[in-house]
Each structure stands twice: as C-alpha cells, then as structure tokens.
Amino acid sequence: LRSRAMKRGFDVCAAVGGLILLSPLLLLATIAILLEDGRPVLFVQRRVGRSNRFFSVYKFRSMRHTGNDQDGARSTLREDARITRVGAFVRRTSIDELP
C-alpha cells in the first residue's frame, strides 16, 4: 500500500510539473485553433480501456468542426481537405496528443 501511495504521489507531481512546463505551448495551440476555426478546441473520443471500461481521450482538434464525420464513415487521408493549417502543424509535431 505504501509503495502504491508513493507512486501515485510521484505521478501526480510529475503530471502537475509537466502541465506547468507545457502550459505556454498548450495556450498557444489553443489560441491558434480558436483563431483559425473557432470552438471547440478539444476533440473528445471514447475508447475502451482496462476491464473493457470506457474512458475519454482529449486531443487538440486538427480538423474543421463543420462537416465533421461523427460516425467515422470516412477515413482521414494524408492531404484531407478537412485538416486545418494549424491542425497539420499540430499533427506533425504531435502537440494534439498533449491534453
């Protein structure tokens, strides 16, 4: 129990430290997405995790919100017209994975 509590404490401290260090980059990405394509800034996707429990993944939105394919019937291509300019940069640098 003690080692689990210590690991949890370390994880929380590392996450808070990483968030503080990355906050300027996250703020810039947020502003760039807002200026180019408006709200929402984050894309939420439900995934299946441990013990088949669902959880939500939050990512910076890299595609246009209008004309969004909610059903996932259309795959994203490398040169997809739905990808914004900021979104292309966000994807190329993997900034979308930070949130």
Coordinates of N, CA and C in Angstrom, one line a residue:
L1 N 0.8 -1.2 0.0 CA 0.0 0.0 0.0 C 0.9 1.3 0.0
R2 N 2.0 1.2 0.8 CA 2.8 2.4 0.9 C 3.5 2.7 -0.5
S3 N 4.0 1.7 -1.2 CA 4.6 1.9 -2.5 C 3.6 2.4 -3.5
R4 N 2.4 1.9 -3.5 CA 1.4 2.4 -4.4 C 1.1 3.9 -4.1
A5 N 1.0 4.3 -2.9 CA 0.8 5.7 -2.5 C 1.9 6.6 -2.9
M6 N 3.2 6.1 -2.8 CA 4.3 6.8 -3.2 C 4.3 7.0 -4.8
K7 N 4.0 5.9 -5.5 CA 3.9 6.0 -6.9 C 2.8 7.0 -7.4
R8 N 1.7 6.9 -6.7 CA 0.6 7.8 -7.1 C 1.0 9.3 -6.8
G9 N 1.7 9.5 -5.7 CA 2.2 10.9 -5.4 C 3.2 11.4 -6.4
F10 N 4.1 10.5 -6.8 CA 5.1 10.8 -7.9 C 4.4 11.1 -9.2
D11 N 3.4 10.3 -9.6 CA 2.7 10.5 -10.8 C 1.9 11.9 -10.8
V12 N 1.3 12.2 -9.7 CA 0.6 13.5 -9.6 C 1.6 14.6 -9.7
C13 N 2.7 14.6 -9.0 CA 3.7 15.6 -9.0 C 4.3 15.8 -10.4
A14 N 4.6 14.7 -11.1 CA 5.1 14.7 -12.4 C 4.1 15.3 -13.4
A15 N 2.9 15.0 -13.3 CA 1.8 15.5 -14.2 C 1.6 17.0 -14.0
V16 N 1.6 17.4 -12.7 CA 1.5 18.9 -12.4 C 2.7 19.6 -13.0
G17 N 3.9 19.1 -12.8 CA 5.1 19.7 -13.3 C 5.1 19.8 -14.8
G18 N 4.7 18.7 -15.4 CA 4.6 18.7 -16.9 C 3.6 19.7 -17.4
L19 N 2.5 19.8 -16.7 CA 1.4 20.8 -17.1 C 1.9 22.2 -17.0
I20 N 2.7 22.5 -15.9 CA 3.2 23.8 -15.7 C 4.2 24.2 -16.8
L21 N 5.1 23.2 -17.1 CA 6.1 23.4 -18.2 C 5.5 23.6 -19.6
L22 N 4.5 22.8 -19.8 CA 3.9 22.8 -21.2 C 2.7 23.8 -21.3
S23 N 2.3 24.5 -20.3 CA 1.2 25.4 -20.3 C 1.3 26.5 -21.4
P24 N 2.5 27.1 -21.6 CA 2.6 28.1 -22.7 C 2.4 27.5 -24.1
L25 N 2.9 26.3 -24.3 CA 2.6 25.7 -25.6 C 1.2 25.3 -25.8
L26 N 0.5 24.8 -24.7 CA -0.9 24.5 -24.8 C -1.7 25.7 -25.0
L27 N -1.4 26.8 -24.4 CA -2.1 28.1 -24.6 C -1.9 28.6 -26.0
L28 N -0.7 28.5 -26.6 CA -0.5 28.9 -28.0 C -1.3 28.1 -28.9
A29 N -1.4 26.8 -28.7 CA -2.1 25.9 -29.6 C -3.6 26.2 -29.5
T30 N -4.1 26.5 -28.3 CA -5.5 26.8 -28.1 C -5.9 28.1 -28.8
I31 N -5.0 29.1 -28.7 CA -5.3 30.4 -29.3 C -5.3 30.2 -30.9
A32 N -4.3 29.4 -31.4 CA -4.2 29.2 -32.8 C -5.4 28.5 -33.4
I33 N -5.9 27.5 -32.7 CA -7.1 26.8 -33.1 C -8.3 27.7 -33.1
L34 N -8.4 28.4 -32.0 CA -9.6 29.4 -31.9 C -9.6 30.4 -33.0
L35 N -8.4 30.9 -33.3 CA -8.4 32.0 -34.4 C -8.6 31.4 -35.8
E36 N -8.2 30.2 -36.0 CA -8.4 29.6 -37.4 C -9.8 29.0 -37.6
D37 N -10.3 28.3 -36.6 CA -11.5 27.6 -36.9 C -12.6 27.7 -35.7
G38 N -12.3 28.5 -34.7 CA -13.2 28.7 -33.6 C -13.4 27.5 -32.7
R39 N -14.5 27.4 -32.0 CA -14.7 26.4 -31.0 C -15.3 25.2 -31.6
P40 N -15.2 24.0 -31.0 CA -14.5 23.7 -29.8 C -13.0 23.5 -30.1
V41 N -12.2 23.6 -29.1 CA -10.7 23.5 -29.3 C -10.3 22.0 -29.1
L42 N -11.0 21.3 -28.2 CA -10.7 19.9 -28.0 C -11.6 18.9 -28.7
F43 N -11.0 17.8 -29.1 CA -11.8 16.7 -29.7 C -11.8 15.6 -28.7
V44 N -13.0 15.1 -28.4 CA -13.2 14.1 -27.4 C -13.5 12.8 -28.1
Q45 N -12.8 11.7 -27.7 CA -13.0 10.4 -28.3 C -13.1 9.4 -27.2
R46 N -14.2 8.5 -27.3 CA -14.3 7.5 -26.3 C -13.6 6.2 -26.8
R47 N -12.8 5.7 -25.8 CA -12.0 4.5 -26.1 C -12.3 3.4 -25.0
V48 N -11.9 2.2 -25.3 CA -12.1 1.1 -24.4 C -10.8 0.9 -23.7
G49 N -10.8 0.8 -22.3 CA -9.6 0.6 -21.6 C -9.6 -0.7 -20.8
R50 N -8.9 -0.7 -19.7 CA -8.8 -1.9 -18.9 C -10.1 -2.4 -18.4
S51 N -10.3 -3.7 -18.4 CA -11.6 -4.3 -18.0 C -12.7 -3.9 -18.9
N52 N -12.5 -3.5 -20.1 CA -13.5 -3.1 -21.1 C -14.3 -1.9 -20.6
R53 N -13.7 -1.0 -19.8 CA -14.3 0.2 -19.4 C -14.0 1.3 -20.3
F54 N -15.0 2.2 -20.6 CA -14.8 3.3 -21.5 C -14.1 4.5 -20.8
F55 N -13.3 5.2 -21.5 CA -12.7 6.4 -21.0 C -12.7 7.4 -22.1
S56 N -12.5 8.7 -21.8 CA -12.5 9.7 -22.8 C -11.1 10.2 -23.0
V57 N -10.7 10.4 -24.3 CA -9.4 10.9 -24.7 C -9.6 12.3 -25.2
Y58 N -8.9 13.3 -24.7 CA -9.0 14.6 -25.1 C -7.8 15.0 -26.0
K59 N -8.0 15.5 -27.2 CA -7.0 15.9 -28.1 C -7.3 17.3 -28.7
F60 N -6.2 18.1 -29.0 CA -6.5 19.3 -29.8 C -7.1 19.0 -31.1
R61 N -8.1 19.7 -31.5 CA -8.8 19.5 -32.7 C -7.9 19.9 -33.9
S62 N -7.8 19.0 -34.9 CA -6.9 19.3 -36.0 C -7.7 19.4 -37.3
M63 N -9.0 19.1 -37.2 CA -9.9 19.1 -38.4 C -11.0 20.1 -38.2
R64 N -11.5 20.6 -39.3 CA -12.6 21.5 -39.3 C -13.8 20.9 -38.5
H65 N -14.5 21.8 -37.8 CA -15.6 21.3 -37.0 C -16.8 21.1 -37.9
T66 N -17.0 22.0 -38.8 CA -18.1 21.9 -39.8 C -17.9 20.7 -40.7
G67 N -18.9 20.0 -41.0 CA -18.8 18.9 -41.9 C -18.1 17.7 -41.2
N68 N -18.1 17.7 -39.9 CA -17.5 16.6 -39.1 C -18.2 15.3 -39.4
D69 N -17.4 14.2 -39.4 CA -17.9 12.9 -39.7 C -18.0 12.2 -38.3
Q70 N -19.2 12.4 -37.6 CA -19.4 11.8 -36.3 C -19.4 10.3 -36.3
D71 N -19.9 9.7 -37.4 CA -20.0 8.3 -37.4 C -18.7 7.5 -37.8
G72 N -17.7 8.3 -38.2 CA -16.4 7.7 -38.6 C -16.5 6.9 -39.9
A73 N -17.5 7.3 -40.8 CA -17.7 6.6 -42.0 C -16.6 6.9 -43.1
R74 N -15.9 8.0 -42.9 CA -14.9 8.5 -43.8 C -13.5 8.5 -43.1
S75 N -12.6 7.8 -43.7 CA -11.2 7.8 -43.1 C -10.5 9.1 -43.4
T76 N -9.6 9.5 -42.6 CA -8.8 10.7 -42.8 C -7.6 10.4 -43.7
L77 N -7.5 11.1 -44.8 CA -6.3 10.9 -45.7 C -5.2 11.9 -45.3
R78 N -4.0 11.6 -45.8 CA -2.9 12.5 -45.5 C -3.1 13.9 -46.0
E79 N -3.7 14.2 -47.1 CA -4.0 15.5 -47.6 C -5.5 15.8 -47.6
D80 N -6.1 15.4 -46.5 CA -7.5 15.6 -46.3 C -7.9 17.1 -46.3
A81 N -8.9 17.5 -47.0 CA -9.3 18.9 -47.0 C -9.9 19.4 -45.7
R82 N -10.3 18.5 -44.8 CA -10.8 18.9 -43.5 C -9.8 19.3 -42.5
I83 N -8.5 18.9 -42.8 CA -7.4 19.3 -41.9 C -7.1 20.8 -42.0
T84 N -7.1 21.5 -40.9 CA -6.7 22.9 -41.0 C -5.2 23.1 -41.1
R85 N -4.8 24.3 -41.3 CA -3.3 24.6 -41.4 C -2.7 24.4 -40.0
V86 N -3.4 24.9 -39.0 CA -2.9 24.7 -37.6 C -2.9 23.2 -37.3
G87 N -4.0 22.6 -37.7 CA -4.1 21.1 -37.5 C -3.0 20.3 -38.1
A88 N -2.6 20.7 -39.3 CA -1.5 20.0 -39.9 C -0.2 20.1 -39.1
F89 N 0.1 21.3 -38.6 CA 1.2 21.5 -37.7 C 1.1 20.8 -36.4
V90 N -0.1 20.8 -35.8 CA -0.4 20.1 -34.6 C -0.1 18.6 -34.7
R91 N -0.6 18.1 -35.8 CA -0.4 16.6 -36.1 C 1.0 16.3 -36.3
R92 N 1.7 17.1 -37.1 CA 3.1 16.9 -37.5 C 4.0 16.9 -36.3
T93 N 3.7 17.7 -35.3 CA 4.5 17.8 -34.1 C 4.0 17.0 -32.9
S94 N 2.9 16.4 -33.1 CA 2.2 15.6 -32.1 C 1.7 16.4 -30.9
I95 N 1.5 17.7 -31.1 CA 1.0 18.5 -30.0 C -0.4 18.1 -29.6
D96 N -1.1 17.5 -30.6 CA -2.5 17.1 -30.3 C -2.6 16.1 -29.3
E97 N -1.6 15.4 -29.0 CA -1.6 14.3 -28.0 C -1.4 14.8 -26.6
L98 N -1.0 16.0 -26.4 CA -0.6 16.5 -25.1 C -1.8 16.6 -24.1
P99 N -3.0 17.1 -24.5 CA -4.1 17.2 -23.5 C -4.4 15.9 -22.9

